[in-house]
XYZ file of C-alpha atoms in Angstrom:
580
model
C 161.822 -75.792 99.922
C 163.665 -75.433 102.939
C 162.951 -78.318 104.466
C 163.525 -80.554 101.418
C 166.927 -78.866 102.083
C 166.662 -80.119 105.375
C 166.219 -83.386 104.360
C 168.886 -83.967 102.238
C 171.736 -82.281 104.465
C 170.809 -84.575 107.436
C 170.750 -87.637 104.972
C 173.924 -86.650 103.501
C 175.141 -86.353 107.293
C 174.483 -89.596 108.008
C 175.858 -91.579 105.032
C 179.642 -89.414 104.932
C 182.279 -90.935 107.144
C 182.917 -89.074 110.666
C 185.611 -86.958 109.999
C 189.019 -87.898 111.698
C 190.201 -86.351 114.804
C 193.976 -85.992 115.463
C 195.270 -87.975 118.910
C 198.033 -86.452 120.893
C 200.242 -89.548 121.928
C 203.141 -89.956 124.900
C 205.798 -91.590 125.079
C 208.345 -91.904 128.739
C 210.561 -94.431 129.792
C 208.229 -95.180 132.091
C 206.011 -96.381 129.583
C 205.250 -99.481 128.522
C 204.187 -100.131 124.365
C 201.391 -102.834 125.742
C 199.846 -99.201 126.991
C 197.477 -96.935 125.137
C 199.588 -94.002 124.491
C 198.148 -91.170 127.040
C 199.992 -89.272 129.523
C 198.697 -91.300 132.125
C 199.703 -94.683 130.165
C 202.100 -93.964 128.044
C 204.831 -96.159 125.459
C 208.364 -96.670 126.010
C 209.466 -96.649 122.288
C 209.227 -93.911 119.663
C 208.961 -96.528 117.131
C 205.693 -97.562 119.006
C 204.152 -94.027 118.251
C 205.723 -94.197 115.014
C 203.869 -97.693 113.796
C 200.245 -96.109 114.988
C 200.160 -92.330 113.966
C 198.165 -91.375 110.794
C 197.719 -87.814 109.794
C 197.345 -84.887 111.988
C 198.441 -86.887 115.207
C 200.914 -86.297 117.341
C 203.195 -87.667 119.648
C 205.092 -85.830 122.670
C 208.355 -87.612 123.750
C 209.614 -87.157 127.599
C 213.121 -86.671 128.517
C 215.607 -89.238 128.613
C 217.576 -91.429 126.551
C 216.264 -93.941 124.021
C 217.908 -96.611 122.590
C 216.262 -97.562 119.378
C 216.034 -96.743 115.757
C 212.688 -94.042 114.413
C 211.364 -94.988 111.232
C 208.666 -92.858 110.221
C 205.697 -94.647 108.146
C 202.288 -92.815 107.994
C 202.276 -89.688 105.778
C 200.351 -86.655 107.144
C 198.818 -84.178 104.936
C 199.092 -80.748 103.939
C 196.852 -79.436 106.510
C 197.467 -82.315 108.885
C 200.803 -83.214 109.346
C 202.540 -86.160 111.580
C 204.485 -84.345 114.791
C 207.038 -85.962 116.665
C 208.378 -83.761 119.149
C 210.259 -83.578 122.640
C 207.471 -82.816 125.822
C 207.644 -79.109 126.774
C 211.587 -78.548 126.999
C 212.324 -82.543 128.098
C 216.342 -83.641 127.438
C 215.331 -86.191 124.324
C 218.302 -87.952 122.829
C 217.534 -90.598 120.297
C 220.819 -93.022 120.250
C 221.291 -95.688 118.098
C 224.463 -97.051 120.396
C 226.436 -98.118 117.497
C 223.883 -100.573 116.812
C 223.041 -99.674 113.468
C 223.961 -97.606 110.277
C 220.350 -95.297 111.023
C 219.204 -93.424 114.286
C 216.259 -91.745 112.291
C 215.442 -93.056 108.648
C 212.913 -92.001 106.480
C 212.970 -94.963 104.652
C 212.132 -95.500 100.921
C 209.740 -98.473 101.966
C 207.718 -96.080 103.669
C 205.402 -92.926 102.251
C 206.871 -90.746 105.776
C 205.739 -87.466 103.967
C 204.664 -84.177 105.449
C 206.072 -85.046 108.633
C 207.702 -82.897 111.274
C 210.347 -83.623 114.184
C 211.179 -81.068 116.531
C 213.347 -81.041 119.698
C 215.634 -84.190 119.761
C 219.211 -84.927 120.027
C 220.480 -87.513 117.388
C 223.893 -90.006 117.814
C 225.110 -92.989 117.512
C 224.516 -94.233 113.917
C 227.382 -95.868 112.238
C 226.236 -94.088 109.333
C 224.215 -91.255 109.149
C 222.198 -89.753 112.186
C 219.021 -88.933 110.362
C 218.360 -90.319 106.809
C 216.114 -88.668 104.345
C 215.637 -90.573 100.979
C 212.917 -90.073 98.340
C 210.468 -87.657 100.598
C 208.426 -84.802 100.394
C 207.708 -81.779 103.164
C 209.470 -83.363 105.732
C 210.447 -80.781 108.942
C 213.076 -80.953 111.111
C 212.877 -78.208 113.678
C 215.341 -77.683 116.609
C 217.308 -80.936 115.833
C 220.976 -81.843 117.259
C 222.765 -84.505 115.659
C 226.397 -85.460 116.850
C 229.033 -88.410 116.360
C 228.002 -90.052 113.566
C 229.772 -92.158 111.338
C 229.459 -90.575 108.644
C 226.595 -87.844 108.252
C 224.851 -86.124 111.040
C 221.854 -85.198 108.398
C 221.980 -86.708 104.995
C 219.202 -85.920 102.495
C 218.905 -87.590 99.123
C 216.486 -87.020 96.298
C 213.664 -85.275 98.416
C 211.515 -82.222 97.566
C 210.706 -79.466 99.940
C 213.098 -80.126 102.805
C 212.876 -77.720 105.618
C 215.632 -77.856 108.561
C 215.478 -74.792 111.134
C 217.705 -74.823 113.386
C 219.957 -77.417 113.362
C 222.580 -78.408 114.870
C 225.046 -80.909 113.242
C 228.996 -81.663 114.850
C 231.461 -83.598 115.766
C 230.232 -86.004 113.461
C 232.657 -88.007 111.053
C 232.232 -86.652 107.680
C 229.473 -83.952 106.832
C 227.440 -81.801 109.289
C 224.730 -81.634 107.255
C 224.847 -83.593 102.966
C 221.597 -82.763 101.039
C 223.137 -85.283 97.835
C 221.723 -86.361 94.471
C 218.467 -85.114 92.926
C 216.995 -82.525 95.263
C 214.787 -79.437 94.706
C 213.228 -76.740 97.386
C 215.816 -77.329 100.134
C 215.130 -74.692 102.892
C 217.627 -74.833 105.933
C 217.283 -71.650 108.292
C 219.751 -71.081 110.813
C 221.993 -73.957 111.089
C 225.044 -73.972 113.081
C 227.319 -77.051 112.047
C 230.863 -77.448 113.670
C 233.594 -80.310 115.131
C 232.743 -82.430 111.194
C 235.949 -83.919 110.285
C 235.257 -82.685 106.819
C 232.666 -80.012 105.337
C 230.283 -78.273 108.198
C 227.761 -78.075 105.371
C 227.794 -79.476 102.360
C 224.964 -79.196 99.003
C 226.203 -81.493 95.843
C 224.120 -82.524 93.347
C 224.083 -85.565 90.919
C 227.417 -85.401 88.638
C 226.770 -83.306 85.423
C 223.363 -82.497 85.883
C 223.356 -79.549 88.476
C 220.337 -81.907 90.040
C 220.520 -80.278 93.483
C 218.079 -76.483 92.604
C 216.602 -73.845 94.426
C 218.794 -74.219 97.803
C 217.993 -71.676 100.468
C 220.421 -71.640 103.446
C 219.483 -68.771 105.815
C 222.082 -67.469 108.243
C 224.357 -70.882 108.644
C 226.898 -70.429 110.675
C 230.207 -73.242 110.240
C 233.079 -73.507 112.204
C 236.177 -75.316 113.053
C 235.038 -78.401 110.347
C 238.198 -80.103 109.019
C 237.785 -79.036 105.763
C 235.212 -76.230 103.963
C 232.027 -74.698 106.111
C 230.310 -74.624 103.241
C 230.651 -76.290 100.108
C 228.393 -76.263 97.058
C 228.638 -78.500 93.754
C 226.351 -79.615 90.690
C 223.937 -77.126 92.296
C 221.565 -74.490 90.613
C 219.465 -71.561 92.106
C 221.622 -71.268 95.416
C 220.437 -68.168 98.183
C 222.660 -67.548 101.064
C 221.817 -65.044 102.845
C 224.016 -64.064 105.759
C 226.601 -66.983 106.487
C 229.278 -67.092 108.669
C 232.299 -69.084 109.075
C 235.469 -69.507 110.927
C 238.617 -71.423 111.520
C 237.533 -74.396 109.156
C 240.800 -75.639 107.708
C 240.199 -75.027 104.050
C 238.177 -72.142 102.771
C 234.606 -70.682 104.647
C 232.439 -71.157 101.444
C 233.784 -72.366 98.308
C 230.778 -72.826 95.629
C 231.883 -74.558 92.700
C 231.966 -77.991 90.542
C 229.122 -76.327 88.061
C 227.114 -73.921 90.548
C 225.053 -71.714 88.478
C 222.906 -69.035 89.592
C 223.939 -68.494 93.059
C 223.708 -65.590 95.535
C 225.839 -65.272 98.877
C 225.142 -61.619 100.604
C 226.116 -60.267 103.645
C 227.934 -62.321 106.403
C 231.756 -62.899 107.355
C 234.114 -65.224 106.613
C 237.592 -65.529 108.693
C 240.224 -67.045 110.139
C 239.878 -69.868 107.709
C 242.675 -71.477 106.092
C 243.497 -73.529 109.489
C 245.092 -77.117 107.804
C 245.324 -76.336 103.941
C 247.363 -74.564 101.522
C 245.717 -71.779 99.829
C 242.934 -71.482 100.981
C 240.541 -68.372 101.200
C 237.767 -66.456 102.761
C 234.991 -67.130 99.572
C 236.138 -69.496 96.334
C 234.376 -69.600 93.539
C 235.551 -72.150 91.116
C 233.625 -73.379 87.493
C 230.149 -71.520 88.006
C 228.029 -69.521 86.266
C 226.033 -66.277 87.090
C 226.932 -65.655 90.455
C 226.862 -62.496 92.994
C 228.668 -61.829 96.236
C 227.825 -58.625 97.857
C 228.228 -57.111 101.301
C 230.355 -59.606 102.742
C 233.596 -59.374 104.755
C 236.550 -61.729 104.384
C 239.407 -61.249 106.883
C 242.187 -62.893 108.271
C 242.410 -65.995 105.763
C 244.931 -67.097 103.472
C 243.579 -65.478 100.879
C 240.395 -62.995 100.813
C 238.899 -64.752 97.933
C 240.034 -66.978 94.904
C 238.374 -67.254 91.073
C 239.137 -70.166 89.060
C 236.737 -71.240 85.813
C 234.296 -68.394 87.057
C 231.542 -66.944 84.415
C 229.637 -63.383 84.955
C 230.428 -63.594 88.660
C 229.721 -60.151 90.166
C 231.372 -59.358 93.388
C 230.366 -55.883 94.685
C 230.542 -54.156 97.988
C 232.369 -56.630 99.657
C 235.386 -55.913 102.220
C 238.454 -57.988 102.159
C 241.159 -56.939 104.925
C 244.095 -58.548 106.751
C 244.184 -61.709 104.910
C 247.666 -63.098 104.999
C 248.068 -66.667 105.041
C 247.821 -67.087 108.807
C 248.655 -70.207 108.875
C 250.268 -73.262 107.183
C 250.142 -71.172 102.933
C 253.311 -71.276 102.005
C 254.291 -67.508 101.409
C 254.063 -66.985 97.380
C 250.402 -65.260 97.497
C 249.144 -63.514 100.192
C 247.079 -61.324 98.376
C 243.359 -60.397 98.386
C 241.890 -61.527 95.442
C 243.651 -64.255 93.193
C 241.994 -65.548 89.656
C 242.906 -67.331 87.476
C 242.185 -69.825 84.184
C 242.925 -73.091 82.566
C 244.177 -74.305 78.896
C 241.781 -72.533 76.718
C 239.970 -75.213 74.720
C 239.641 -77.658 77.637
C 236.224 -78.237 79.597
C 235.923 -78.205 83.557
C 234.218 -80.293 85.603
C 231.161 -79.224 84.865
C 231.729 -79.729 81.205
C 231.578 -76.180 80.315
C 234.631 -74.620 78.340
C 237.156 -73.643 81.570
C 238.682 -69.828 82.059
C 237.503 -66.811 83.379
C 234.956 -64.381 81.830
C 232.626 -61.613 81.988
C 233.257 -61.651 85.709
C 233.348 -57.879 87.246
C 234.771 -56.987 90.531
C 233.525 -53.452 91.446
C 232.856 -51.200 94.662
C 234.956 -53.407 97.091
C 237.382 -52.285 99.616
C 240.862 -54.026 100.071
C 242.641 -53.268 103.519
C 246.078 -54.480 104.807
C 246.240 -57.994 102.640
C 249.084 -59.963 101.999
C 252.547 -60.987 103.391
C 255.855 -59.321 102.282
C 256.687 -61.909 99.666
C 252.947 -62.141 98.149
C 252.245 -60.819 94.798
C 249.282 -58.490 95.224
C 245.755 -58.348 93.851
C 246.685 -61.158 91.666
C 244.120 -61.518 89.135
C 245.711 -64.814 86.844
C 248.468 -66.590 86.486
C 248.176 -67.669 83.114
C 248.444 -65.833 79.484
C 244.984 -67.849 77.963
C 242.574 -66.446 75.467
C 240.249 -68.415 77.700
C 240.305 -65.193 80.790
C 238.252 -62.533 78.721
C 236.144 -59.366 79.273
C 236.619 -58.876 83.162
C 236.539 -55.573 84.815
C 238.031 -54.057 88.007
C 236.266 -50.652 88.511
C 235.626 -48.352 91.644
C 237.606 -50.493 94.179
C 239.848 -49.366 96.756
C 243.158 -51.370 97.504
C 244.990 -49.573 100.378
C 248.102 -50.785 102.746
C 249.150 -53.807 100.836
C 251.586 -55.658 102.478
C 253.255 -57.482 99.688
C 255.726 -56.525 97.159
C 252.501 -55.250 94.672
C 249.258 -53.441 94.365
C 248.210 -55.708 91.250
C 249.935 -58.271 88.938
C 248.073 -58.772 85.389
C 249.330 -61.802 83.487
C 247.054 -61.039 80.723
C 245.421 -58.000 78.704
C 242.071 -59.020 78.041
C 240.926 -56.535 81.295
C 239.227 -53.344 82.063
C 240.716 -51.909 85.083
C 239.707 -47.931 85.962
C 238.422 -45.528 88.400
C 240.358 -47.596 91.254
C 241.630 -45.605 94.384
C 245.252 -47.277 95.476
C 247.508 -45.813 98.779
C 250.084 -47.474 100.378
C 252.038 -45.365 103.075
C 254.841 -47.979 103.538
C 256.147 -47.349 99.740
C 255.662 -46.346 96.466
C 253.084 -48.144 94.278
C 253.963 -51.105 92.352
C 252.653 -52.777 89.663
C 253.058 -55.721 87.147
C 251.916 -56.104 83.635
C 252.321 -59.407 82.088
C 256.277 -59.716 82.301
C 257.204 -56.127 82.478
C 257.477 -55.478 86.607
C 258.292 -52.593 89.002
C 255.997 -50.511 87.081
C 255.390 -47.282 89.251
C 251.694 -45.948 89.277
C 252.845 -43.496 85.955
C 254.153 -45.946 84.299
C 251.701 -48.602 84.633
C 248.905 -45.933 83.463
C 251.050 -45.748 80.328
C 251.996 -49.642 79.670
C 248.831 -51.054 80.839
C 246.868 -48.532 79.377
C 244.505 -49.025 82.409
C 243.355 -47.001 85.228
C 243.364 -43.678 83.282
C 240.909 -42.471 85.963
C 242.087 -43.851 88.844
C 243.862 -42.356 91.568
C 246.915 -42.919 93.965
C 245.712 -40.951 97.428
C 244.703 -41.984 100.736
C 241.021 -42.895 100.652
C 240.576 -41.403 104.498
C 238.608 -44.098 105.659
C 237.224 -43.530 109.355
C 239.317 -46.366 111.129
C 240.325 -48.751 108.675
C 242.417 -50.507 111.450
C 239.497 -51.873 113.690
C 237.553 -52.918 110.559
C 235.289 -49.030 109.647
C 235.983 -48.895 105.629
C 233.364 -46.116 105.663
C 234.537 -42.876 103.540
C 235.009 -39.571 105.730
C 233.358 -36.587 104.613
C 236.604 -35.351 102.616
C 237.597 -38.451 100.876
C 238.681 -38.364 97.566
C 236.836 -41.287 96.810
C 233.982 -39.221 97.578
C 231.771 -38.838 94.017
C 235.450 -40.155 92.479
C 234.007 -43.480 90.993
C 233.305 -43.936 87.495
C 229.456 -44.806 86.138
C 229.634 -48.878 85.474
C 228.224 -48.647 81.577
C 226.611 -45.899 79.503
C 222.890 -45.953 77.867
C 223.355 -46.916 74.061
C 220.347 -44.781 72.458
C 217.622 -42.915 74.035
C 214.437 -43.646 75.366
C 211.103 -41.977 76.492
C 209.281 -43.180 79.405
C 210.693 -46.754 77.926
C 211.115 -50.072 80.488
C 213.832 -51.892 77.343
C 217.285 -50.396 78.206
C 220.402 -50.826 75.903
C 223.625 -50.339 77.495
C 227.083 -50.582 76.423
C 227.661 -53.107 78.874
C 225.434 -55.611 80.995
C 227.457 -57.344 83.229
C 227.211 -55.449 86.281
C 223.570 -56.296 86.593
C 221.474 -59.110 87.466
C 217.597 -59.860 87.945
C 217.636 -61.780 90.312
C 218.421 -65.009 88.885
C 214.526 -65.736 89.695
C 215.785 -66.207 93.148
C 215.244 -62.401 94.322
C 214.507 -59.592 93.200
C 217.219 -57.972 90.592
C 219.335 -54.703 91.088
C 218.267 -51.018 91.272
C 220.008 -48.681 88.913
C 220.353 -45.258 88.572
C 220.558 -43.889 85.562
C 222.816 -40.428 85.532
C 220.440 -37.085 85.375
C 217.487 -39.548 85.830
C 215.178 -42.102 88.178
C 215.614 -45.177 89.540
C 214.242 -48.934 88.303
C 214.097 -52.110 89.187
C 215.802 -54.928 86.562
C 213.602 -57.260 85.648
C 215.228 -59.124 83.413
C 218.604 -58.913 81.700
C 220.066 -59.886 77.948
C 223.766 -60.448 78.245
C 223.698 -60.885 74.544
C 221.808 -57.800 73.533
C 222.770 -55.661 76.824
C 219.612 -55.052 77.346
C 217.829 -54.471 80.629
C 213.872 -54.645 81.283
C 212.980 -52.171 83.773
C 209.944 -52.676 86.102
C 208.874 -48.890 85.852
C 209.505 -46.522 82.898
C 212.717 -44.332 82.833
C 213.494 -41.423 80.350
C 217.484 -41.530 79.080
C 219.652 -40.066 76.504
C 222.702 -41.715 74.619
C 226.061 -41.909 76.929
C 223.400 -41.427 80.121
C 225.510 -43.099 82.870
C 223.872 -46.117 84.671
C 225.128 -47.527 88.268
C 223.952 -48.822 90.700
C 222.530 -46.611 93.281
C 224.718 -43.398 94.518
C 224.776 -39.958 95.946
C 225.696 -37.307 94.614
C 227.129 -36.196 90.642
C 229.442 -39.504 90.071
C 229.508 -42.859 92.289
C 232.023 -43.247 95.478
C 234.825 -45.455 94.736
C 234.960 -48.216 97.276
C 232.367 -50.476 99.341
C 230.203 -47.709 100.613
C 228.738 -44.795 99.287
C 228.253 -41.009 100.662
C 230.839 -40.885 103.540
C 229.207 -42.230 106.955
C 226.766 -44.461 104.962
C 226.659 -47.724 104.443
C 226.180 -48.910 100.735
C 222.523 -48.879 99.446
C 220.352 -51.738 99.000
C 220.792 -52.364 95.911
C 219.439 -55.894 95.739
C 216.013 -56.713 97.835
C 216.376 -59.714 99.476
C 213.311 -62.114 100.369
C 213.195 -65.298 101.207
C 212.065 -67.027 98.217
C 209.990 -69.855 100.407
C 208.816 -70.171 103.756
C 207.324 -73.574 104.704
């Protein structure tokens, strides 16, 4: 038996093809492409190693300069992919010399999938450094791409797009344009500066939000001529830790139809540089979006809404923003939002105004100029700005002539902690101004539980918005929404109110609450029409049971942090969704 076995094994042995074996090529300027590719005898073009590789070769690239065009052609494999990369840590620069609208095309006339580049400096294109049309699991590692004509990286209507570490400036338009249909974009790390207009910029096809699950992983944009990052006709968008500076409009503005997008953590200042108006974050005709734990300082403005649905911004800090540069002086304040003509569509086609957006746990520190209006929340009277709610924030030392001015009623505003040592509190409701703290309590009918004291911050000056021990702020905050009906060891949760909470948006996982008297669960999925949240574990609860997010102690702190000395929870567990 056995050997019959044997037999057939050997048999089968000698009738299957040998099975390929990957070839490490070379390429110098030494080299001449009549050679056979070794170290010893190596080419002079990259194109040379580009026209023979097949899957699971690769080819190392000595320093120097070279003068040519790359187009890609073989596809590698899953398991076997095609490597170009720089020799050991050689100088490479790839430079097209103004000698054609491509340094680096991935061209639709060739398959060029699962392929990687790493280690090379990219110019000279009249066009666009590196080109990426119609491909799939492509890599660029460790890239540089500089004074273009137009894009140092443009990417259009690829899948599974990985760029880590990359840099992209100085070039004439975009750092770095993923365009058009794409899905599974992963960029990790990029640093994009010098662009005459965005640093980084992710727009899909118009009207069909065509450019999905976008995963941008600690960019950081500077000094671009216009936004450092920019987002439009995009869905499922995870930024996790950006930072940008002194771009001359806003740092990240995410808008024209972004739904389902997550910024958290990071710092955005000193934006604002050229432009009118501009701010630290703007989000402008989305849907379903979170900003958390970020810092916005020293803009024009800390942040602006505009055509913004359930939007939850939470635990963010927004200090000395007051229009540093060329703003005109009518709104230096922290947080503007605002609406549209009720009835019209943006351009994203969805009904414009601004709804079911909450703004809760933040800290506001020394904003505004003396002529700005405050924590300006619209500037029109629409039916269209409905249902949004200001709770547990802190807004201390503003600069301008008010602490908030509401040009419409359709708020909830509460359990707010406001100081300013220069003068007494001001406020604005609708047209009736000069309200003091009192009397805006009584016309506004908001803030019943909110409180005019000094919050006691450890060093609010040099940026520490932590509570000290005797804060009033301290357990001060009210719970975000009560349980509506009881439940036994139940995961289905009816509250009064839903908004504060996401699950994740199937980008991460979704928030922790903390039910008052109880546990803790995980959301797993949430019913803005029913209120109703789906808890991972089981939770006991009676009727009017508080829910928050997590806290310490009997009641939640007001402000961005909670316990004094802490830093605020975890409340959302972030994870990179895909790692190539």
């Amino acid at each position: 038996m056995f050997r019959k076995i044997y037999v057939f094994l050997l048999v089968l042995a000698v009738f299957l093809p040998a099975p390929a074996f990957a070839t490490i090529y070379y390429v110098a300027k030494t080299g001449n492409n009549a050679n056979v590719g070794t170290e010893a005898s190596p080419w002079l073009t990259i194109q040379k190693a580009a026209d023979t590789m097949v899957a699971g070769d690769t080819v190392n690239v000595k320093g120097g300069t070279y003068n040519e065009v790359v187009t890609p052609k073989a596809s590698g494999t899953e398991g076997s992919r095609i490597t170009y990369q720089r020799f050991a840590t050689d100088n490479v620069t790839i430079d097209r010399a103004s000698a054609g609208n491509h340094t680096i095309l991935f061209s639709l006339s060739f398959p060029s999938n699962f392929v990687t580049m790493n280690g090379f400096k990219v110019t000279g294109a009249l066009r666009w450094n590196i080109y990426i049309e119609g491909k799939n699991n492509v890599i660029l590692e460790d890239i540089e791409s500089f004074n273009s004509g137009e894009q140092g990286v443009f990417v259009v209507s690829s899948n599974n797009i990985t760029l880590t570490r990359p840099i992209a400036r100085n070039n004439t338009q975009y750092g770095i344009l993923i365009s058009d249909t794409n899905n599974e974009i992963f960029i990790d790390n990029p640093l994009t500066h010098s662009n005459t207009l965005d640093g980084l910029r992710i727009f899909g096809t118009n009207g069909t939000r065509s450019a999905t699950n976008i995963d941008i992983i600690s960019p950081i944009s500077h000094t671009n001529g216009r936004q450092g990052i920019k987002t439009g006709w995009a869905d499922f968008v995870y930024i996790l830790n950006p930072t940008t500076y002194g771009n001359g409009a806003t740092g990240i503005q995410i808008e024209n139809g972004t739904d389902h997008w997550i910024i958290n953590g990071g710092d955005s200042h000193d934006n604002g540089t050229s432009f009118d108006q501009e701010t630290g974050f703007w989000g402008d005709e989305g849907k379903f979006g979170l900003l958390q734990n970020s810092r916005s300082y020293r803009n024009s403005k800390g942040g602006f809404y505009s055509q913004s649905y359930n939007t939850i911004v939470r635990r963010n800090r927004f200090y000395s923003n007051k229009h540093q540069a060329k703003a005109s002086p009518i709104d230096g304040a922290n947080m503007t939002a605002w609406g549209d003509s009720e009835g019209s569509v943006d351009s994203g086609g969805q009904p414009v105004g601004l709804k079911d957006n909450v703004f809760v746990h933040n800290t506001s520190y020394d904003n505004g100029i003396s002529t700005s209006n405050g924590h300006y929340w619209n500037v029109n009277s629409l039916a269209s700005i409905l249902d949004n709610k200001i709770k547990n924030n802190i807004f201390s030392q503003f600069a301008g002539i008010r602490e908030i001015y509401v040009n419409d009623t359709d708020y909830v505003i509460n359990h707010n902690c406001y100081f300013n040592s220069a003068r007494v509190l001001n406020f604005k409701w609708g047209a009736t101004d000069n309200l003091t703290f009192a009397n805006w309590k009584t016309t506004s009918g908001q803030d019943a539980n909110s409180i005019n004291s000094d919050p006691l911050m450890v060093d609010p000056a040099n940026g520490d918005f932590l509570l000290q021990s005797g804060s009033p702020c301290k357990d001060a905050g009210g719970f975000l929404t009560t349980a509506n009906g009881s439940g036994t060891n139940s995961v289905t949760l009816i509250v009064n109110d839903s908004r504060y909470f996401m699950d994740g948006y199937g980008i991460i996982t979704g928030d922790t609450i903390q039910i008052q008297g109880g546990g803790t669960a995980v959301i797993t999925a949430v019913n803005y029409t029913t209120h109703t949240l789906t808890l991972a574990t089981p939770l006991t609860w009676t009727t009017g049971n508080g829910v928050s997010y997590l806290y310490n102690g009997a009641l939640p702190d007001i402000g961005y942090s909670e316990t004094a000395g802490s830093p605020p929870p975890s409340d959302v567990n972030f994870f990179r969704r895909r790692i190539q």
